[in-house]
Structures are given as C-alpha cells and as structure tokens.
Amino acid sequence: AQSVTQLGSHVSVSEGALVLLRCNYSSSVPPYLFWYVQYPNQGLQLLLKYTSAATLVKGINGFEAEFKKSETSFHLTKPSAHMSDAAEYFCAVNDPTNNDMRFGAGTRLTVKP
Amino acid sequence: NAGVTQTPKFRILKIGQSMTLQCAQDMNHNYMYWYRQDPGMGLKLIYYSVGAGITDKGEVPNGYNVSRSTTEDFPLRLELAAPSQTSVYFCASKGGREIETQYFGPGTRLLVL
C-alpha cells in the first residue's frame, strides 16, 4: 500500500520568506499526488495535484510542487509567504488503480509578521 | 453547486448513544468517502462507496456503518458511541472529468463524553 511522510509537523516562516513543506511518498505504481490546505474549522481544499503530466505543478495562491521520482518527493513551495497562508497542509498519495488515498499527518504553517 | 455538505457541524454524544452523520453532494459523483481526522494523525478512511448500493471498508471501519441508497447521500452511522470516536469527520466525493480529485465537505466535529 502507498504511504506519505510529511517532514516537520510544524513550520514557521516570516512573511515574505520562502515556504518549503516536505512530502515523501511510497508507492508501488506511478502515483497521483496531492496537496490540500485546511484553514481552521474548515474542510480540506485542493491546492494542486500531480497526475503524470508535467512534473512541476502550479496550484492556487502561488503554490507549486515538483514531482521527483528519483527522490520519491513532492515538496510544496511558495516564493514569498503571506499571512493568509497560515494553515495546515496535507500531502496525499493515491494509487490510480484503486480508491485508496493515503494522507500524511499534516504540517502546520505559521507565518510571522 | 453547493458541493459536499455535512450536517451537523458539531455534536456532543453520551457514551452508548447512536447518531447519524449526514453527507450529501450535488455534483453527481459516483465515489464518496468518510474520513476521520485526529490531531497529528492526518485523515484515516472509514468507509467508501463507488456508487449507489455499493460500499466497502476503509482503514478504520470498526464502530461505524454506512449505506448508499442514492448517488447524492452517504450517511455514516455510529451505533454505540465511544470516547475513541471523538474526532472530526469529513465526507468527500469524486467523479466526473476530474476523476482523481476528492472534494471535501466542511466536517462534523463529534465529542463523545
């Protein structure tokens, strides 16, 4: 079965600094990969996804992620953090042949003024 | 479209009580899912359905039941509530052109005392 590891349960950056949230996956087949964002007391909102097309994926709110097969990684980045980016971020992996989507434990992003 | 809706938003149950968490979607999605979210644990799949009349267990099904009599609705039943079922429950659906992407409801926060 596939799995996801998010390195760092809590990341803190200053406003305007680079955001880097790390995600490594394990999958026996070429996976689909996702980043979701969760604001307080809300559901999960899709940020971006990789489904075997371009390895550099751009999402909403200026976020992007790069699929690196050799490193089994799908790290999320944003060049300049904004206060409104403070939220919890989840990486997820899905085997395209089944309905088994696995989520990471989440990374809480704090943005300091 | 309202997307995925969940009711109630919050509920307190006593040990041994039963309740049904409601989930509905208006996107004509075939696939629907129930997850629970616990702090630091990410999301765990409870049950899922690939269409009306078809359901299957996920990773953590014990203590729960589901039914899927229509495409739109996917209720989750707790028969004998236990403190271990205190959690936030999310319903999700997927289908149509973006078959790989799950869309989430706002969640139901459940406290079992």
mmCIF file of N, CA and C in Angstrom, chain B:
data_model
loop_
_atom_site.group_PDB
_atom_site.id
_atom_site.type_symbol
_atom_site.label_atom_id
_atom_site.label_comp_id
_atom_site.label_asym_id
_atom_site.label_seq_id
_atom_site.Cartn_x
_atom_site.Cartn_y
_atom_site.Cartn_z
ATOM 1 N N ASN B 1 -23.631 25.123 -7.547
ATOM 2 C CA ASN B 1 -23.493 23.854 -6.815
ATOM 3 C C ASN B 1 -23.073 24.095 -5.376
ATOM 4 N N ALA B 2 -23.709 23.392 -4.434
ATOM 5 C CA ALA B 2 -23.313 23.503 -3.046
ATOM 6 C C ALA B 2 -22.075 22.673 -2.769
ATOM 7 N N GLY B 3 -21.768 21.705 -3.655
ATOM 8 C CA GLY B 3 -20.617 20.838 -3.429
ATOM 9 C C GLY B 3 -20.971 19.723 -2.461
ATOM 10 N N VAL B 4 -20.102 19.517 -1.479
ATOM 11 C CA VAL B 4 -20.325 18.494 -0.458
ATOM 12 C C VAL B 4 -20.794 19.184 0.821
ATOM 13 N N THR B 5 -21.931 18.763 1.326
ATOM 14 C CA THR B 5 -22.469 19.345 2.556
ATOM 15 C C THR B 5 -22.543 18.271 3.644
ATOM 16 N N GLN B 6 -22.333 18.719 4.890
ATOM 17 C CA GLN B 6 -22.370 17.810 6.029
ATOM 18 C C GLN B 6 -23.193 18.428 7.148
ATOM 19 N N THR B 7 -23.976 17.584 7.801
ATOM 20 C CA THR B 7 -24.704 18.023 8.996
ATOM 21 C C THR B 7 -24.652 16.915 10.036
ATOM 22 N N PRO B 8 -24.627 17.266 11.337
ATOM 23 C CA PRO B 8 -24.496 18.618 11.877
ATOM 24 C C PRO B 8 -23.053 19.103 11.815
ATOM 25 N N LYS B 9 -22.814 20.324 12.220
ATOM 26 C CA LYS B 9 -21.448 20.838 12.291
ATOM 27 C C LYS B 9 -20.768 20.373 13.557
ATOM 28 N N PHE B 10 -21.539 20.231 14.607
ATOM 29 C CA PHE B 10 -20.982 19.866 15.911
ATOM 30 C C PHE B 10 -22.031 19.100 16.701
ATOM 31 N N ARG B 11 -21.563 18.099 17.424
ATOM 32 C CA ARG B 11 -22.496 17.313 18.225
ATOM 33 C C ARG B 11 -21.769 16.738 19.423
ATOM 34 N N ILE B 12 -22.460 16.738 20.565
ATOM 35 C CA ILE B 12 -21.961 16.062 21.759
ATOM 36 C C ILE B 12 -22.837 14.842 21.996
ATOM 37 N N LEU B 13 -22.203 13.704 22.157
ATOM 38 C CA LEU B 13 -22.913 12.456 22.432
ATOM 39 C C LEU B 13 -22.483 11.892 23.769
ATOM 40 N N LYS B 14 -23.393 11.173 24.400
ATOM 41 C CA LYS B 14 -23.015 10.413 25.582
ATOM 42 C C LYS B 14 -22.588 9.012 25.146
ATOM 43 N N ILE B 15 -21.732 8.411 25.933
ATOM 44 C CA ILE B 15 -21.285 7.042 25.648
ATOM 45 C C ILE B 15 -22.499 6.135 25.486
ATOM 46 N N GLY B 16 -22.483 5.329 24.403
ATOM 47 C CA GLY B 16 -23.573 4.398 24.166
ATOM 48 C C GLY B 16 -24.686 4.929 23.289
ATOM 49 N N GLN B 17 -24.736 6.243 23.095
ATOM 50 C CA GLN B 17 -25.762 6.794 22.215
ATOM 51 C C GLN B 17 -25.414 6.518 20.757
ATOM 52 N N SER B 18 -26.392 6.669 19.918
ATOM 53 C CA SER B 18 -26.169 6.486 18.491
ATOM 54 C C SER B 18 -26.519 7.767 17.747
ATOM 55 N N MET B 19 -25.930 7.908 16.582
ATOM 56 C CA MET B 19 -26.275 9.050 15.743
ATOM 57 C C MET B 19 -25.860 8.787 14.304
ATOM 58 N N THR B 20 -26.415 9.591 13.419
ATOM 59 C CA THR B 20 -26.067 9.502 12.001
ATOM 60 C C THR B 20 -25.512 10.829 11.541
ATOM 61 N N LEU B 21 -24.345 10.788 10.946
ATOM 62 C CA LEU B 21 -23.750 11.963 10.325
ATOM 63 C C LEU B 21 -24.176 11.970 8.864
ATOM 64 N N GLN B 22 -24.708 13.115 8.463
ATOM 65 C CA GLN B 22 -25.233 13.207 7.106
ATOM 66 C C GLN B 22 -24.205 13.805 6.150
ATOM 67 N N CYS B 23 -24.193 13.294 4.941
ATOM 68 C CA CYS B 23 -23.339 13.829 3.881
ATOM 69 C C CYS B 23 -24.116 13.794 2.574
ATOM 70 N N ALA B 24 -24.071 14.887 1.847
ATOM 71 C CA ALA B 24 -24.726 14.947 0.547
ATOM 72 C C ALA B 24 -23.848 15.716 -0.428
ATOM 73 N N GLN B 25 -23.933 15.307 -1.703
ATOM 74 C CA GLN B 25 -23.201 16.044 -2.740
ATOM 75 C C GLN B 25 -24.118 16.212 -3.959
ATOM 76 N N ASP B 26 -23.950 17.343 -4.625
ATOM 77 C CA ASP B 26 -24.810 17.655 -5.769
ATOM 78 C C ASP B 26 -24.020 17.711 -7.069
ATOM 79 N N MET B 27 -22.901 16.998 -7.117
ATOM 80 C CA MET B 27 -22.039 17.018 -8.304
ATOM 81 C C MET B 27 -22.189 15.739 -9.136
ATOM 82 N N ASN B 28 -23.128 14.877 -8.746
ATOM 83 C CA ASN B 28 -23.363 13.611 -9.445
ATOM 84 C C ASN B 28 -22.113 12.719 -9.432
ATOM 85 N N HIS B 29 -21.354 12.805 -8.341
ATOM 86 C CA HIS B 29 -20.156 11.979 -8.211
ATOM 87 C C HIS B 29 -20.516 10.561 -7.807
ATOM 88 N N ASN B 30 -19.849 9.611 -8.409
ATOM 89 C CA ASN B 30 -20.096 8.212 -8.046
ATOM 90 C C ASN B 30 -19.407 7.821 -6.743
ATOM 91 N N TYR B 31 -18.204 8.359 -6.536
ATOM 92 C CA TYR B 31 -17.411 7.944 -5.395
ATOM 93 C C TYR B 31 -17.648 8.868 -4.209
ATOM 94 N N MET B 32 -17.842 8.253 -3.043
ATOM 95 C CA MET B 32 -17.968 9.039 -1.817
ATOM 96 C C MET B 32 -17.190 8.362 -0.712
ATOM 97 N N TYR B 33 -16.712 9.185 0.258
ATOM 98 C CA TYR B 33 -15.790 8.713 1.277
ATOM 99 C C TYR B 33 -16.134 9.334 2.638
ATOM 100 N N TRP B 34 -15.817 8.581 3.679
ATOM 101 C CA TRP B 34 -15.854 9.120 5.038
ATOM 102 C C TRP B 34 -14.469 8.956 5.655
ATOM 103 N N TYR B 35 -13.967 10.063 6.212
ATOM 104 C CA TYR B 35 -12.687 10.065 6.909
ATOM 105 C C TYR B 35 -12.897 10.579 8.328
ATOM 106 N N ARG B 36 -11.986 10.210 9.193
ATOM 107 C CA ARG B 36 -11.888 10.862 10.482
ATOM 108 C C ARG B 36 -10.511 11.505 10.597
ATOM 109 N N GLN B 37 -10.485 12.643 11.268
ATOM 110 C CA GLN B 37 -9.236 13.376 11.439
ATOM 111 C C GLN B 37 -8.959 13.553 12.921
ATOM 112 N N ASP B 38 -7.830 13.039 13.346
ATOM 113 C CA ASP B 38 -7.391 13.184 14.727
ATOM 114 C C ASP B 38 -6.087 13.966 14.739
ATOM 115 N N PRO B 39 -5.853 14.751 15.781
ATOM 116 C CA PRO B 39 -4.664 15.617 15.828
ATOM 117 C C PRO B 39 -3.369 14.838 15.579
ATOM 118 N N GLY B 40 -2.557 15.326 14.660
ATOM 119 C CA GLY B 40 -1.265 14.720 14.369
ATOM 120 C C GLY B 40 -1.329 13.404 13.618
ATOM 121 N N MET B 41 -2.545 13.027 13.173
ATOM 122 C CA MET B 41 -2.695 11.708 12.538
ATOM 123 C C MET B 41 -3.125 11.812 11.084
ATOM 124 N N GLY B 42 -3.359 12.983 10.591
ATOM 125 C CA GLY B 42 -3.871 13.088 9.226
ATOM 126 C C GLY B 42 -5.297 12.580 9.141
ATOM 127 N N LEU B 43 -5.690 12.136 7.968
ATOM 128 C CA LEU B 43 -7.031 11.611 7.762
ATOM 129 C C LEU B 43 -6.960 10.106 7.572
ATOM 130 N N LYS B 44 -7.890 9.412 8.202
ATOM 131 C CA LYS B 44 -7.988 7.973 8.058
ATOM 132 C C LYS B 44 -9.331 7.623 7.412
ATOM 133 N N LEU B 45 -9.295 6.734 6.427
ATOM 134 C CA LEU B 45 -10.504 6.361 5.707
ATOM 135 C C LEU B 45 -11.334 5.378 6.519
ATOM 136 N N ILE B 46 -12.614 5.695 6.696
ATOM 137 C CA ILE B 46 -13.506 4.823 7.462
ATOM 138 C C ILE B 46 -14.245 3.868 6.519
ATOM 139 N N TYR B 47 -14.983 4.442 5.594
ATOM 140 C CA TYR B 47 -15.733 3.687 4.587
ATOM 141 C C TYR B 47 -15.729 4.483 3.292
ATOM 142 N N TYR B 48 -15.974 3.777 2.192
ATOM 143 C CA TYR B 48 -16.144 4.463 0.935
ATOM 144 C C TYR B 48 -17.194 3.748 0.094
ATOM 145 N N SER B 49 -17.622 4.429 -0.958
ATOM 146 C CA SER B 49 -18.649 3.876 -1.843
ATOM 147 C C SER B 49 -18.302 4.253 -3.279
ATOM 148 N N VAL B 50 -18.430 3.303 -4.179
ATOM 149 C CA VAL B 50 -18.143 3.565 -5.590
ATOM 150 C C VAL B 50 -19.409 3.795 -6.396
ATOM 151 N N GLY B 51 -20.540 3.763 -5.725
ATOM 152 C CA GLY B 51 -21.799 4.025 -6.396
ATOM 153 C C GLY B 51 -22.956 3.610 -5.497
ATOM 154 N N ALA B 52 -24.157 4.000 -5.892
ATOM 155 C CA ALA B 52 -25.335 3.658 -5.099
ATOM 156 C C ALA B 52 -25.423 2.149 -4.911
ATOM 157 N N GLY B 53 -25.626 1.738 -3.674
ATOM 158 C CA GLY B 53 -25.762 0.330 -3.352
ATOM 159 C C GLY B 53 -24.455 -0.412 -3.109
ATOM 160 N N ILE B 54 -23.320 0.282 -3.262
ATOM 161 C CA ILE B 54 -22.014 -0.375 -3.121
ATOM 162 C C ILE B 54 -21.171 0.380 -2.099
ATOM 163 N N THR B 55 -20.792 -0.313 -1.032
ATOM 164 C CA THR B 55 -19.926 0.295 -0.019
ATOM 165 C C THR B 55 -18.821 -0.679 0.343
ATOM 166 N N ASP B 56 -17.755 -0.153 0.917
ATOM 167 C CA ASP B 56 -16.647 -1.012 1.322
ATOM 168 C C ASP B 56 -15.891 -0.358 2.464
ATOM 169 N N LYS B 57 -15.210 -1.221 3.256
ATOM 170 C CA LYS B 57 -14.482 -0.737 4.422
ATOM 171 C C LYS B 57 -13.188 -0.073 4.005
ATOM 172 N N GLY B 58 -12.823 0.941 4.810
ATOM 173 C CA GLY B 58 -11.533 1.580 4.653
ATOM 174 C C GLY B 58 -10.570 1.080 5.705
ATOM 175 N N GLU B 59 -9.740 1.971 6.175
ATOM 176 C CA GLU B 59 -8.671 1.619 7.097
ATOM 177 C C GLU B 59 -9.164 1.422 8.533
ATOM 178 N N VAL B 60 -10.187 2.208 8.960
ATOM 179 C CA VAL B 60 -10.646 2.194 10.353
ATOM 180 C C VAL B 60 -12.168 2.092 10.431
ATOM 181 N N PRO B 61 -12.784 0.979 10.013
ATOM 182 C CA PRO B 61 -14.237 0.887 9.936
ATOM 183 C C PRO B 61 -14.952 0.505 11.226
ATOM 184 N N ASN B 62 -14.202 -0.013 12.213
ATOM 185 C CA ASN B 62 -14.862 -0.566 13.401
ATOM 186 C C ASN B 62 -15.639 0.497 14.169
ATOM 187 N N GLY B 63 -16.898 0.155 14.486
ATOM 188 C CA GLY B 63 -17.756 1.068 15.232
ATOM 189 C C GLY B 63 -18.628 1.943 14.354
ATOM 190 N N TYR B 64 -18.508 1.765 13.052
ATOM 191 C CA TYR B 64 -19.259 2.589 12.102
ATOM 192 C C TYR B 64 -19.991 1.714 11.084
ATOM 193 N N ASN B 65 -21.047 2.292 10.511
ATOM 194 C CA ASN B 65 -21.743 1.665 9.394
ATOM 195 C C ASN B 65 -22.164 2.734 8.407
ATOM 196 N N VAL B 66 -22.298 2.326 7.149
ATOM 197 C CA VAL B 66 -22.721 3.261 6.109
ATOM 198 C C VAL B 66 -23.768 2.600 5.225
ATOM 199 N N SER B 67 -24.430 3.433 4.467
ATOM 200 C CA SER B 67 -25.340 2.965 3.429
ATOM 201 C C SER B 67 -25.279 3.967 2.287
ATOM 202 N N ARG B 68 -25.657 3.517 1.103
ATOM 203 C CA ARG B 68 -25.655 4.418 -0.062
ATOM 204 C C ARG B 68 -26.842 4.038 -0.946
ATOM 205 N N SER B 69 -27.975 4.590 -0.598
ATOM 206 C CA SER B 69 -29.191 4.263 -1.347
ATOM 207 C C SER B 69 -29.370 5.179 -2.560
ATOM 208 N N THR B 70 -28.734 6.333 -2.546
ATOM 209 C CA THR B 70 -28.811 7.245 -3.687
ATOM 210 C C THR B 70 -27.407 7.718 -4.045
ATOM 211 N N THR B 71 -27.250 8.277 -5.223
ATOM 212 C CA THR B 71 -25.954 8.828 -5.619
ATOM 213 C C THR B 71 -25.577 10.003 -4.731
ATOM 214 N N GLU B 72 -26.560 10.792 -4.298
ATOM 215 C CA GLU B 72 -26.291 12.037 -3.598
ATOM 216 C C GLU B 72 -25.891 11.869 -2.131
ATOM 217 N N ASP B 73 -26.424 10.861 -1.449
ATOM 218 C CA ASP B 73 -26.302 10.790 0.006
ATOM 219 C C ASP B 73 -25.448 9.621 0.470
ATOM 220 N N PHE B 74 -24.685 9.865 1.517
ATOM 221 C CA PHE B 74 -23.808 8.820 2.053
ATOM 222 C C PHE B 74 -23.719 9.011 3.567
ATOM 223 N N PRO B 75 -24.723 8.579 4.328
ATOM 224 C CA PRO B 75 -24.716 8.775 5.769
ATOM 225 C C PRO B 75 -23.793 7.802 6.487
ATOM 226 N N LEU B 76 -23.231 8.278 7.586
ATOM 227 C CA LEU B 76 -22.359 7.471 8.438
ATOM 228 C C LEU B 76 -23.050 7.275 9.777
ATOM 229 N N ARG B 77 -23.170 6.027 10.208
ATOM 230 C CA ARG B 77 -23.893 5.695 11.413
ATOM 231 C C ARG B 77 -22.942 5.246 12.506
ATOM 232 N N LEU B 78 -23.101 5.822 13.699
ATOM 233 C CA LEU B 78 -22.404 5.352 14.892
ATOM 234 C C LEU B 78 -23.459 4.712 15.781
ATOM 235 N N GLU B 79 -23.327 3.434 16.067
ATOM 236 C CA GLU B 79 -24.366 2.730 16.804
ATOM 237 C C GLU B 79 -24.215 2.871 18.311
ATOM 238 N N LEU B 80 -23.029 2.680 18.832
ATOM 239 C CA LEU B 80 -22.763 2.761 20.267
ATOM 240 C C LEU B 80 -21.536 3.655 20.446
ATOM 241 N N ALA B 81 -21.794 4.932 20.650
ATOM 242 C CA ALA B 81 -20.688 5.880 20.674
ATOM 243 C C ALA B 81 -19.720 5.587 21.819
ATOM 244 N N ALA B 82 -18.444 5.716 21.505
ATOM 245 C CA ALA B 82 -17.379 5.525 22.485
ATOM 246 C C ALA B 82 -16.464 6.747 22.471
ATOM 247 N N PRO B 83 -15.779 7.027 23.590
ATOM 248 C CA PRO B 83 -14.877 8.193 23.622
ATOM 249 C C PRO B 83 -13.838 8.174 22.505
ATOM 250 N N SER B 84 -13.429 6.973 22.069
ATOM 251 C CA SER B 84 -12.436 6.866 20.994
ATOM 252 C C SER B 84 -12.965 7.393 19.661
ATOM 253 N N GLN B 85 -14.267 7.612 19.576
ATOM 254 C CA GLN B 85 -14.843 8.139 18.340
ATOM 255 C C GLN B 85 -14.936 9.665 18.347
ATOM 256 N N THR B 86 -14.443 10.286 19.409
ATOM 257 C CA THR B 86 -14.313 11.744 19.410
ATOM 258 C C THR B 86 -13.320 12.128 18.328
ATOM 259 N N SER B 87 -13.771 12.928 17.384
ATOM 260 C CA SER B 87 -12.942 13.240 16.233
ATOM 261 C C SER B 87 -13.668 14.278 15.370
ATOM 262 N N VAL B 88 -13.001 14.643 14.290
ATOM 263 C CA VAL B 88 -13.650 15.451 13.260
ATOM 264 C C VAL B 88 -13.840 14.556 12.048
ATOM 265 N N TYR B 89 -15.052 14.516 11.540
ATOM 266 C CA TYR B 89 -15.392 13.613 10.443
ATOM 267 C C TYR B 89 -15.599 14.409 9.164
ATOM 268 N N PHE B 90 -14.933 13.947 8.116
ATOM 269 C CA PHE B 90 -15.050 14.592 6.813
ATOM 270 C C PHE B 90 -15.602 13.621 5.796
ATOM 271 N N CYS B 91 -16.516 14.143 5.015
ATOM 272 C CA CYS B 91 -17.050 13.420 3.872
ATOM 273 C C CYS B 91 -16.412 14.004 2.615
ATOM 274 N N ALA B 92 -16.178 13.167 1.625
ATOM 275 C CA ALA B 92 -15.598 13.635 0.373
ATOM 276 C C ALA B 92 -16.249 12.893 -0.797
ATOM 277 N N SER B 93 -16.147 13.474 -1.967
ATOM 278 C CA SER B 93 -16.662 12.799 -3.156
ATOM 279 C C SER B 93 -15.739 13.077 -4.336
ATOM 280 N N LYS B 94 -15.819 12.205 -5.337
ATOM 281 C CA LYS B 94 -15.082 12.456 -6.571
ATOM 282 C C LYS B 94 -15.834 11.826 -7.735
ATOM 283 N N GLY B 95 -15.554 12.347 -8.927
ATOM 284 C CA GLY B 95 -16.212 11.821 -10.117
ATOM 285 C C GLY B 95 -16.139 12.817 -11.236
ATOM 286 N N GLY B 96 -16.770 12.516 -12.341
ATOM 287 C CA GLY B 96 -16.790 13.422 -13.476
ATOM 288 C C GLY B 96 -15.446 13.482 -14.169
ATOM 289 N N ARG B 97 -15.126 14.628 -14.733
ATOM 290 C CA ARG B 97 -13.906 14.775 -15.532
ATOM 291 C C ARG B 97 -12.650 14.669 -14.672
ATOM 292 N N GLU B 98 -12.711 15.235 -13.452
ATOM 293 C CA GLU B 98 -11.544 15.182 -12.573
ATOM 294 C C GLU B 98 -11.685 13.978 -11.657
ATOM 295 N N ILE B 99 -11.652 12.813 -12.223
ATOM 296 C CA ILE B 99 -11.960 11.580 -11.502
ATOM 297 C C ILE B 99 -10.996 11.314 -10.370
ATOM 298 N N GLU B 100 -9.787 11.902 -10.439
ATOM 299 C CA GLU B 100 -8.782 11.599 -9.424
ATOM 300 C C GLU B 100 -8.867 12.490 -8.200
ATOM 301 N N THR B 101 -9.675 13.565 -8.262
ATOM 302 C CA THR B 101 -9.651 14.579 -7.207
ATOM 303 C C THR B 101 -10.837 14.442 -6.265
ATOM 304 N N GLN B 102 -10.552 14.352 -4.971
ATOM 305 C CA GLN B 102 -11.610 14.310 -3.972
ATOM 306 C C GLN B 102 -11.937 15.719 -3.492
ATOM 307 N N TYR B 103 -13.226 15.977 -3.345
ATOM 308 C CA TYR B 103 -13.710 17.260 -2.838
ATOM 309 C C TYR B 103 -14.346 17.023 -1.481
ATOM 310 N N PHE B 104 -13.970 17.881 -0.531
ATOM 311 C CA PHE B 104 -14.336 17.645 0.851
ATOM 312 C C PHE B 104 -15.454 18.556 1.336
ATOM 313 N N GLY B 105 -16.240 18.019 2.275
ATOM 314 C CA GLY B 105 -17.209 18.821 2.987
ATOM 315 C C GLY B 105 -16.542 19.574 4.132
ATOM 316 N N PRO B 106 -17.313 20.398 4.854
ATOM 317 C CA PRO B 106 -16.756 21.240 5.915
ATOM 318 C C PRO B 106 -16.472 20.502 7.212
ATOM 319 N N GLY B 107 -16.967 19.281 7.356
ATOM 320 C CA GLY B 107 -16.666 18.494 8.542
ATOM 321 C C GLY B 107 -17.745 18.536 9.606
ATOM 322 N N THR B 108 -17.756 17.476 10.417
ATOM 323 C CA THR B 108 -18.605 17.391 11.612
ATOM 324 C C THR B 108 -17.699 17.097 12.798
ATOM 325 N N ARG B 109 -17.768 17.968 13.781
ATOM 326 C CA ARG B 109 -16.966 17.761 14.990
ATOM 327 C C ARG B 109 -17.812 17.010 15.996
ATOM 328 N N LEU B 110 -17.330 15.846 16.443
ATOM 329 C CA LEU B 110 -18.079 14.990 17.363
ATOM 330 C C LEU B 110 -17.306 14.814 18.658
ATOM 331 N N LEU B 111 -18.009 15.017 19.748
ATOM 332 C CA LEU B 111 -17.410 14.834 21.066
ATOM 333 C C LEU B 111 -18.241 13.793 21.803
ATOM 334 N N VAL B 112 -17.598 12.728 22.237
ATOM 335 C CA VAL B 112 -18.287 11.661 22.967
ATOM 336 C C VAL B 112 -17.812 11.684 24.419
ATOM 337 N N LEU B 113 -18.764 11.904 25.317
ATOM 338 C CA LEU B 113 -18.415 12.023 26.736
ATOM 339 C C LEU B 113 -19.068 10.921 27.569
#
